[in-house]
Amino acid sequence: MSKLLAQRTGGRQSIHVDHSDKDSENFTLAQLRTGTLDMARVNLAVFNSIVPVTIVPSLPYLFRSTEHLRRVLDGPIGDEILASMASAGVIGLCFYDMGVRSFYSTKAPIRSVDDLKGLSVRVQPSDIFTGMIKAMGAKPVAVPFERMTAALKAGVIDAAESSWSAYVGAGHNHVAKYYSLTEHSRMPGVLVFSKAVWSELSAADRQAIRAAARESVSFMRNRLDSYEASARPGPGSGATEVIDAVDRKSFADVLTPLYPKLLPDPALQAMIKRVQAYSDLATVP
């Protein structure tokens, strides 16, 4: 994206990437709102409490496949969600896949929803995920992502949920060997720009940033797909045990009835139906 911007603005605009992860995503959002930070990729969950429409792509078992997710986010529904973020002081540029989320545990494989009962499970800072964990009979425990390894080792939490890339990338596979393919969420990340800084840019620069962001999506997806495929362990390749024999219906039967409670707004319920109403290969309604 930085290369595209530099090319299209004659070197006037480019991106400096800050790899620091010491700050929470709520703090990152605050920096964006004040204009201290220009742009960031954050988890969509950070907007759930302030921009209710962002809850829709966060819902468990809403998307049937990664292809379904991508078609929705690349279409008018995705555009509506991105536009809504202006109310939070940021400009929504594009969505980045964060992989399919599944549960992993230090104790034993999680093969059905009953296996979660009584476990202490790490949750993201989101009412949605807290409600999900409680509905499945587990105890939600708020732990910052950077402290999860220590929490898993110490037994503060018994389980967590995240994508395969995050599970391996953070080294959680070394302390929580059972990765169960519940595939309960495909919640994306979102690339957002400070509204305060955006207002100071020229129309040409805004257009260049939007176009470069959109074009970066396919590049990111290819990188993620390749990484996840290469990072999966083969038979006998290590201590990690990937459990594919999971009763996903048992999870869906508990989680999907939560939709009306999580999103009582009729307009957002209508958006859920729009997402559900079409084939993975059809045009988004």
mmCIF file of C-alpha atoms in Angstrom:
data_model
loop_
_atom_site.group_PDB
_atom_site.id
_atom_site.type_symbol
_atom_site.label_atom_id
_atom_site.label_comp_id
_atom_site.label_asym_id
_atom_site.label_seq_id
_atom_site.Cartn_x
_atom_site.Cartn_y
_atom_site.Cartn_z
ATOM 1 C CA MET A 1 0.000 0.000 0.000
ATOM 2 C CA SER A 2 2.865 2.370 0.810
ATOM 3 C CA LYS A 3 4.485 1.683 -2.570
ATOM 4 C CA LEU A 4 1.227 2.388 -4.383
ATOM 5 C CA LEU A 5 0.748 5.637 -2.469
ATOM 6 C CA ALA A 6 4.280 6.814 -3.168
ATOM 7 C CA GLN A 7 3.894 6.062 -6.880
ATOM 8 C CA ARG A 8 0.541 7.774 -7.210
ATOM 9 C CA THR A 9 1.329 10.884 -5.165
ATOM 10 C CA GLY A 10 4.800 11.492 -6.565
ATOM 11 C CA GLY A 11 6.381 10.486 -3.271
ATOM 12 C CA ARG A 12 4.308 12.984 -1.290
ATOM 13 C CA GLN A 13 2.542 10.281 0.708
ATOM 14 C CA SER A 14 3.878 6.997 2.064
ATOM 15 C CA ILE A 15 3.384 4.846 5.146
ATOM 16 C CA HIS A 16 5.638 4.344 8.142
ATOM 17 C CA VAL A 17 4.654 1.132 9.917
ATOM 18 C CA ASP A 18 4.850 1.071 13.706
ATOM 19 C CA HIS A 19 5.160 -2.595 14.728
ATOM 20 C CA SER A 20 4.715 -1.859 18.427
ATOM 21 C CA ASP A 21 1.949 -3.915 20.044
ATOM 22 C CA LYS A 22 2.329 -2.639 23.607
ATOM 23 C CA ASP A 23 -0.835 -0.538 23.428
ATOM 24 C CA SER A 24 -4.367 -1.877 23.614
ATOM 25 C CA GLU A 25 -6.579 -1.490 20.571
ATOM 26 C CA ASN A 26 -8.852 0.829 22.553
ATOM 27 C CA PHE A 27 -5.834 3.092 23.120
ATOM 28 C CA THR A 28 -5.000 2.852 19.415
ATOM 29 C CA LEU A 29 -8.541 3.957 18.571
ATOM 30 C CA ALA A 30 -8.190 6.908 20.951
ATOM 31 C CA GLN A 31 -4.982 7.929 19.155
ATOM 32 C CA LEU A 32 -6.790 7.786 15.815
ATOM 33 C CA ARG A 33 -9.609 9.944 17.105
ATOM 34 C CA THR A 34 -7.232 12.670 18.274
ATOM 35 C CA GLY A 35 -5.082 12.496 15.143
ATOM 36 C CA THR A 36 -1.993 11.338 17.059
ATOM 37 C CA LEU A 37 -2.004 8.291 14.802
ATOM 38 C CA ASP A 38 -2.975 8.485 11.129
ATOM 39 C CA MET A 39 -4.020 4.926 10.334
ATOM 40 C CA ALA A 40 -4.299 1.502 11.971
ATOM 41 C CA ARG A 41 -5.494 -2.040 11.425
ATOM 42 C CA VAL A 42 -7.620 -3.052 14.401
ATOM 43 C CA ASN A 43 -9.906 -5.884 15.345
ATOM 44 C CA LEU A 44 -13.515 -5.113 14.450
ATOM 45 C CA ALA A 45 -14.497 -5.977 18.032
ATOM 46 C CA VAL A 46 -13.079 -2.656 19.234
ATOM 47 C CA PHE A 47 -16.022 -0.911 17.531
ATOM 48 C CA ASN A 48 -18.802 -3.240 18.720
ATOM 49 C CA SER A 49 -19.922 -1.091 21.654
ATOM 50 C CA ILE A 50 -19.832 2.245 19.793
ATOM 51 C CA VAL A 51 -20.824 1.305 16.227
ATOM 52 C CA PRO A 52 -23.500 -1.414 16.571
ATOM 53 C CA VAL A 53 -23.524 -2.371 12.874
ATOM 54 C CA THR A 54 -19.980 -3.748 13.330
ATOM 55 C CA ILE A 55 -21.498 -6.499 15.441
ATOM 56 C CA VAL A 56 -23.011 -8.094 12.333
ATOM 57 C CA PRO A 57 -19.734 -9.483 10.860
ATOM 58 C CA SER A 58 -18.698 -10.467 14.395
ATOM 59 C CA LEU A 59 -21.638 -12.819 14.926
ATOM 60 C CA PRO A 60 -20.847 -16.517 15.429
ATOM 61 C CA TYR A 61 -21.640 -18.855 12.541
ATOM 62 C CA LEU A 62 -23.052 -16.053 10.384
ATOM 63 C CA PHE A 63 -20.735 -16.779 7.443
ATOM 64 C CA ARG A 64 -20.802 -20.218 5.869
ATOM 65 C CA SER A 65 -17.292 -19.969 4.455
ATOM 66 C CA THR A 66 -14.394 -17.599 3.919
ATOM 67 C CA GLU A 67 -15.655 -17.054 0.353
ATOM 68 C CA HIS A 68 -19.045 -16.035 1.745
ATOM 69 C CA LEU A 69 -17.374 -13.567 4.124
ATOM 70 C CA ARG A 70 -15.255 -11.999 1.392
ATOM 71 C CA ARG A 71 -18.162 -11.534 -1.000
ATOM 72 C CA VAL A 72 -20.209 -9.810 1.682
ATOM 73 C CA LEU A 73 -17.415 -7.497 2.788
ATOM 74 C CA ASP A 74 -16.451 -6.648 -0.801
ATOM 75 C CA GLY A 75 -20.030 -5.632 -1.602
ATOM 76 C CA PRO A 76 -22.577 -3.031 -0.493
ATOM 77 C CA ILE A 77 -22.957 -4.470 3.016
ATOM 78 C CA GLY A 78 -19.242 -4.023 3.593
ATOM 79 C CA ASP A 79 -19.441 -0.467 2.263
ATOM 80 C CA GLU A 80 -22.292 0.327 4.663
ATOM 81 C CA ILE A 81 -20.301 -0.943 7.639
ATOM 82 C CA LEU A 82 -17.190 0.994 6.640
ATOM 83 C CA ALA A 83 -19.204 4.211 6.174
ATOM 84 C CA SER A 84 -20.763 3.823 9.637
ATOM 85 C CA MET A 85 -17.358 4.144 11.297
ATOM 86 C CA ALA A 86 -17.291 7.896 10.668
ATOM 87 C CA SER A 87 -19.487 8.212 13.772
ATOM 88 C CA ALA A 88 -16.550 6.844 15.806
ATOM 89 C CA GLY A 89 -14.115 9.428 14.485
ATOM 90 C CA VAL A 90 -12.446 7.258 11.847
ATOM 91 C CA ILE A 91 -12.723 6.597 8.124
ATOM 92 C CA GLY A 92 -13.223 2.929 7.257
ATOM 93 C CA LEU A 93 -10.983 2.002 4.322
ATOM 94 C CA CYS A 94 -11.203 -1.776 3.912
ATOM 95 C CA PHE A 95 -11.496 -5.088 5.709
ATOM 96 C CA TYR A 96 -8.597 -7.468 6.258
ATOM 97 C CA ASP A 97 -9.222 -11.163 6.921
ATOM 98 C CA MET A 98 -8.088 -12.358 10.325
ATOM 99 C CA GLY A 99 -8.702 -16.033 9.689
ATOM 100 C CA VAL A 100 -11.290 -18.439 11.039
ATOM 101 C CA ARG A 101 -11.489 -18.433 14.827
ATOM 102 C CA SER A 102 -11.543 -21.692 16.784
ATOM 103 C CA PHE A 103 -11.085 -22.746 20.404
ATOM 104 C CA TYR A 104 -7.861 -24.122 21.841
ATOM 105 C CA SER A 105 -7.188 -25.574 25.254
ATOM 106 C CA THR A 106 -4.437 -26.585 27.658
ATOM 107 C CA LYS A 107 -6.404 -29.484 29.145
ATOM 108 C CA ALA A 108 -8.208 -31.593 26.566
ATOM 109 C CA PRO A 109 -9.770 -31.443 23.096
ATOM 110 C CA ILE A 110 -12.970 -29.409 22.770
ATOM 111 C CA ARG A 111 -15.212 -31.560 20.608
ATOM 112 C CA SER A 112 -18.652 -30.196 21.534
ATOM 113 C CA VAL A 113 -20.110 -27.226 23.359
ATOM 114 C CA ASP A 114 -20.410 -29.340 26.512
ATOM 115 C CA ASP A 115 -16.610 -29.564 26.697
ATOM 116 C CA LEU A 116 -16.457 -25.819 27.414
ATOM 117 C CA LYS A 117 -18.650 -25.980 30.514
ATOM 118 C CA GLY A 118 -16.818 -24.842 33.607
ATOM 119 C CA LEU A 119 -13.661 -23.758 31.739
ATOM 120 C CA SER A 120 -12.098 -20.320 32.149
ATOM 121 C CA VAL A 121 -11.910 -18.895 28.630
ATOM 122 C CA ARG A 122 -10.101 -15.757 27.532
ATOM 123 C CA VAL A 123 -12.349 -13.223 25.831
ATOM 124 C CA GLN A 124 -11.754 -10.155 23.696
ATOM 125 C CA PRO A 125 -12.919 -6.768 25.026
ATOM 126 C CA SER A 126 -16.377 -7.198 23.529
ATOM 127 C CA ASP A 127 -19.798 -7.789 25.047
ATOM 128 C CA ILE A 128 -20.528 -10.177 22.182
ATOM 129 C CA PHE A 129 -17.768 -12.593 23.074
ATOM 130 C CA THR A 130 -18.476 -12.354 26.804
ATOM 131 C CA GLY A 131 -22.098 -13.272 26.121
ATOM 132 C CA MET A 132 -21.072 -16.112 23.834
ATOM 133 C CA ILE A 133 -18.790 -17.678 26.428
ATOM 134 C CA LYS A 134 -21.405 -17.418 29.178
ATOM 135 C CA ALA A 135 -24.064 -18.962 26.926
ATOM 136 C CA MET A 136 -21.828 -22.000 26.435
ATOM 137 C CA GLY A 137 -21.442 -22.511 30.182
ATOM 138 C CA ALA A 138 -17.856 -21.271 30.425
ATOM 139 C CA LYS A 139 -16.367 -18.451 32.494
ATOM 140 C CA PRO A 140 -15.180 -15.446 30.453
ATOM 141 C CA VAL A 141 -11.864 -13.973 31.602
ATOM 142 C CA ALA A 142 -10.538 -10.721 30.136
ATOM 143 C CA VAL A 143 -6.819 -11.095 29.397
ATOM 144 C CA PRO A 144 -4.790 -8.794 27.098
ATOM 145 C CA PHE A 145 -3.501 -10.669 24.066
ATOM 146 C CA GLU A 146 0.151 -10.086 24.972
ATOM 147 C CA ARG A 147 -0.398 -11.744 28.388
ATOM 148 C CA MET A 148 -2.194 -14.824 27.137
ATOM 149 C CA THR A 149 0.846 -17.110 27.044
ATOM 150 C CA ALA A 150 1.567 -16.442 30.713
ATOM 151 C CA ALA A 151 -2.117 -16.832 31.603
ATOM 152 C CA LEU A 152 -2.318 -20.187 29.818
ATOM 153 C CA LYS A 153 0.860 -21.406 31.530
ATOM 154 C CA ALA A 154 -0.320 -20.313 34.978
ATOM 155 C CA GLY A 155 -3.788 -21.812 34.575
ATOM 156 C CA VAL A 156 -5.489 -18.423 34.860
ATOM 157 C CA ILE A 157 -7.310 -19.451 31.702
ATOM 158 C CA ASP A 158 -7.960 -22.973 30.458
ATOM 159 C CA ALA A 159 -8.798 -22.071 26.893
ATOM 160 C CA ALA A 160 -8.948 -19.280 24.351
ATOM 161 C CA GLU A 161 -10.176 -18.716 20.824
ATOM 162 C CA SER A 162 -8.427 -17.217 17.850
ATOM 163 C CA SER A 163 -7.361 -17.892 14.293
ATOM 164 C CA TRP A 164 -4.717 -20.454 13.405
ATOM 165 C CA SER A 165 -2.270 -17.729 12.337
ATOM 166 C CA ALA A 166 -2.618 -15.924 15.683
ATOM 167 C CA TYR A 167 -2.404 -19.204 17.637
ATOM 168 C CA VAL A 168 0.887 -20.162 15.979
ATOM 169 C CA GLY A 169 2.254 -16.643 15.563
ATOM 170 C CA ALA A 170 1.885 -15.853 19.269
ATOM 171 C CA GLY A 171 3.359 -19.203 20.295
ATOM 172 C CA HIS A 172 0.192 -20.348 22.040
ATOM 173 C CA ASN A 173 0.613 -23.748 20.389
ATOM 174 C CA HIS A 174 3.496 -24.373 22.804
ATOM 175 C CA VAL A 175 1.300 -24.012 25.894
ATOM 176 C CA ALA A 176 -2.162 -25.031 24.620
ATOM 177 C CA LYS A 177 -1.695 -28.119 22.483
ATOM 178 C CA TYR A 178 -5.337 -28.860 21.626
ATOM 179 C CA TYR A 179 -6.651 -26.771 18.726
ATOM 180 C CA SER A 180 -10.283 -27.675 17.976
ATOM 181 C CA LEU A 181 -11.716 -26.574 14.635
ATOM 182 C CA THR A 182 -14.966 -25.117 15.945
ATOM 183 C CA GLU A 183 -14.708 -22.390 13.270
ATOM 184 C CA HIS A 184 -17.277 -20.313 15.121
ATOM 185 C CA SER A 185 -16.265 -16.869 13.860
ATOM 186 C CA ARG A 186 -14.776 -15.194 10.815
ATOM 187 C CA MET A 187 -14.706 -11.701 12.282
ATOM 188 C CA PRO A 188 -12.448 -9.492 10.158
ATOM 189 C CA GLY A 189 -10.035 -6.756 11.022
ATOM 190 C CA VAL A 190 -10.537 -3.292 9.598
ATOM 191 C CA LEU A 191 -8.134 -0.670 8.258
ATOM 192 C CA VAL A 192 -9.205 2.755 9.486
ATOM 193 C CA PHE A 193 -7.897 6.307 9.079
ATOM 194 C CA SER A 194 -8.089 9.200 11.522
ATOM 195 C CA LYS A 195 -11.028 11.430 10.598
ATOM 196 C CA ALA A 196 -9.184 14.416 12.067
ATOM 197 C CA VAL A 197 -6.217 13.867 9.749
ATOM 198 C CA TRP A 198 -8.428 12.887 6.785
ATOM 199 C CA SER A 199 -10.134 16.289 6.846
ATOM 200 C CA GLU A 200 -6.767 17.957 6.215
ATOM 201 C CA LEU A 201 -5.902 15.885 3.127
ATOM 202 C CA SER A 202 -6.570 16.914 -0.447
ATOM 203 C CA ALA A 203 -9.264 15.124 -2.434
ATOM 204 C CA ALA A 204 -6.550 13.577 -4.618
ATOM 205 C CA ASP A 205 -4.693 12.173 -1.614
ATOM 206 C CA ARG A 206 -7.905 10.790 -0.127
ATOM 207 C CA GLN A 207 -8.687 9.049 -3.395
ATOM 208 C CA ALA A 208 -5.153 7.618 -3.595
ATOM 209 C CA ILE A 209 -5.359 6.280 -0.034
ATOM 210 C CA ARG A 210 -8.757 4.667 -0.599
ATOM 211 C CA ALA A 211 -7.629 3.044 -3.857
ATOM 212 C CA ALA A 212 -4.360 1.741 -2.385
ATOM 213 C CA ALA A 213 -6.210 0.318 0.616
ATOM 214 C CA ARG A 214 -8.696 -1.522 -1.591
ATOM 215 C CA GLU A 215 -5.921 -2.929 -3.760
ATOM 216 C CA SER A 216 -4.017 -4.140 -0.708
ATOM 217 C CA VAL A 217 -6.866 -6.473 0.273
ATOM 218 C CA SER A 218 -6.196 -9.197 -2.310
ATOM 219 C CA PHE A 219 -2.460 -9.045 -1.521
ATOM 220 C CA MET A 220 -3.175 -9.514 2.179
ATOM 221 C CA ARG A 221 -5.621 -12.372 1.565
ATOM 222 C CA ASN A 222 -3.112 -14.252 -0.573
ATOM 223 C CA ARG A 223 -0.444 -13.849 2.083
ATOM 224 C CA LEU A 224 -2.779 -15.029 4.850
ATOM 225 C CA ASP A 225 -4.037 -18.038 2.870
ATOM 226 C CA SER A 226 -0.466 -19.100 2.056
ATOM 227 C CA TYR A 227 0.705 -18.667 5.640
ATOM 228 C CA GLU A 228 -2.160 -20.632 7.154
ATOM 229 C CA ALA A 229 -1.666 -23.469 4.670
ATOM 230 C CA SER A 230 2.072 -23.693 5.363
ATOM 231 C CA ALA A 231 1.731 -23.364 9.144
ATOM 232 C CA ARG A 232 -0.624 -26.321 9.570
ATOM 233 C CA PRO A 233 1.210 -29.263 11.129
ATOM 234 C CA GLY A 234 1.352 -32.597 9.346
ATOM 235 C CA PRO A 235 0.911 -35.978 11.072
ATOM 236 C CA GLY A 236 3.481 -36.476 13.788
ATOM 237 C CA SER A 237 5.043 -33.065 13.212
ATOM 238 C CA GLY A 238 4.933 -31.919 16.808
ATOM 239 C CA ALA A 239 2.985 -31.603 20.037
ATOM 240 C CA THR A 240 0.043 -29.670 18.578
ATOM 241 C CA GLU A 241 -3.106 -31.733 18.149
ATOM 242 C CA VAL A 242 -5.597 -30.371 15.629
ATOM 243 C CA ILE A 243 -9.090 -31.726 16.291
ATOM 244 C CA ASP A 244 -11.298 -31.727 13.205
ATOM 245 C CA ALA A 245 -13.920 -34.128 14.595
ATOM 246 C CA VAL A 246 -15.919 -31.318 16.202
ATOM 247 C CA ASP A 247 -19.682 -31.155 16.621
ATOM 248 C CA ARG A 248 -20.035 -27.637 15.218
ATOM 249 C CA LYS A 249 -23.821 -27.924 15.274
ATOM 250 C CA SER A 250 -23.750 -28.138 19.064
ATOM 251 C CA PHE A 251 -22.003 -24.753 19.153
ATOM 252 C CA ALA A 252 -24.240 -23.190 16.502
ATOM 253 C CA ASP A 253 -27.375 -24.391 18.295
ATOM 254 C CA VAL A 254 -26.337 -22.398 21.362
ATOM 255 C CA LEU A 255 -24.865 -19.348 19.661
ATOM 256 C CA THR A 256 -27.107 -18.473 16.719
ATOM 257 C CA PRO A 257 -30.215 -17.986 18.928
ATOM 258 C CA LEU A 258 -28.291 -15.113 20.545
ATOM 259 C CA TYR A 259 -28.611 -12.930 17.431
ATOM 260 C CA PRO A 260 -31.832 -11.098 18.460
ATOM 261 C CA LYS A 261 -30.423 -10.400 21.926
ATOM 262 C CA LEU A 262 -27.114 -9.110 20.595
ATOM 263 C CA LEU A 263 -28.771 -7.029 17.856
ATOM 264 C CA PRO A 264 -32.335 -6.022 18.780
ATOM 265 C CA ASP A 265 -32.365 -3.193 16.189
ATOM 266 C CA PRO A 266 -34.728 -4.261 13.347
ATOM 267 C CA ALA A 267 -32.450 -2.638 10.733
ATOM 268 C CA LEU A 268 -29.486 -4.727 11.879
ATOM 269 C CA GLN A 269 -31.605 -7.873 11.998
ATOM 270 C CA ALA A 270 -32.530 -7.115 8.398
ATOM 271 C CA MET A 271 -28.830 -6.874 7.529
ATOM 272 C CA ILE A 272 -28.264 -10.315 9.056
ATOM 273 C CA LYS A 273 -30.971 -11.698 6.784
ATOM 274 C CA ARG A 274 -29.359 -10.016 3.774
ATOM 275 C CA VAL A 275 -26.086 -11.760 4.604
ATOM 276 C CA GLN A 276 -27.799 -15.122 5.042
ATOM 277 C CA ALA A 277 -30.028 -14.839 1.985
ATOM 278 C CA TYR A 278 -27.646 -15.586 -0.823
ATOM 279 C CA SER A 279 -25.311 -18.267 -2.093
ATOM 280 C CA ASP A 280 -21.550 -17.960 -1.553
ATOM 281 C CA LEU A 281 -21.184 -17.508 -5.315
ATOM 282 C CA ALA A 282 -24.069 -15.101 -5.873
ATOM 283 C CA THR A 283 -24.200 -11.324 -5.934
ATOM 284 C CA VAL A 284 -24.711 -9.782 -2.515
ATOM 285 C CA PRO A 285 -28.258 -8.407 -2.182
#
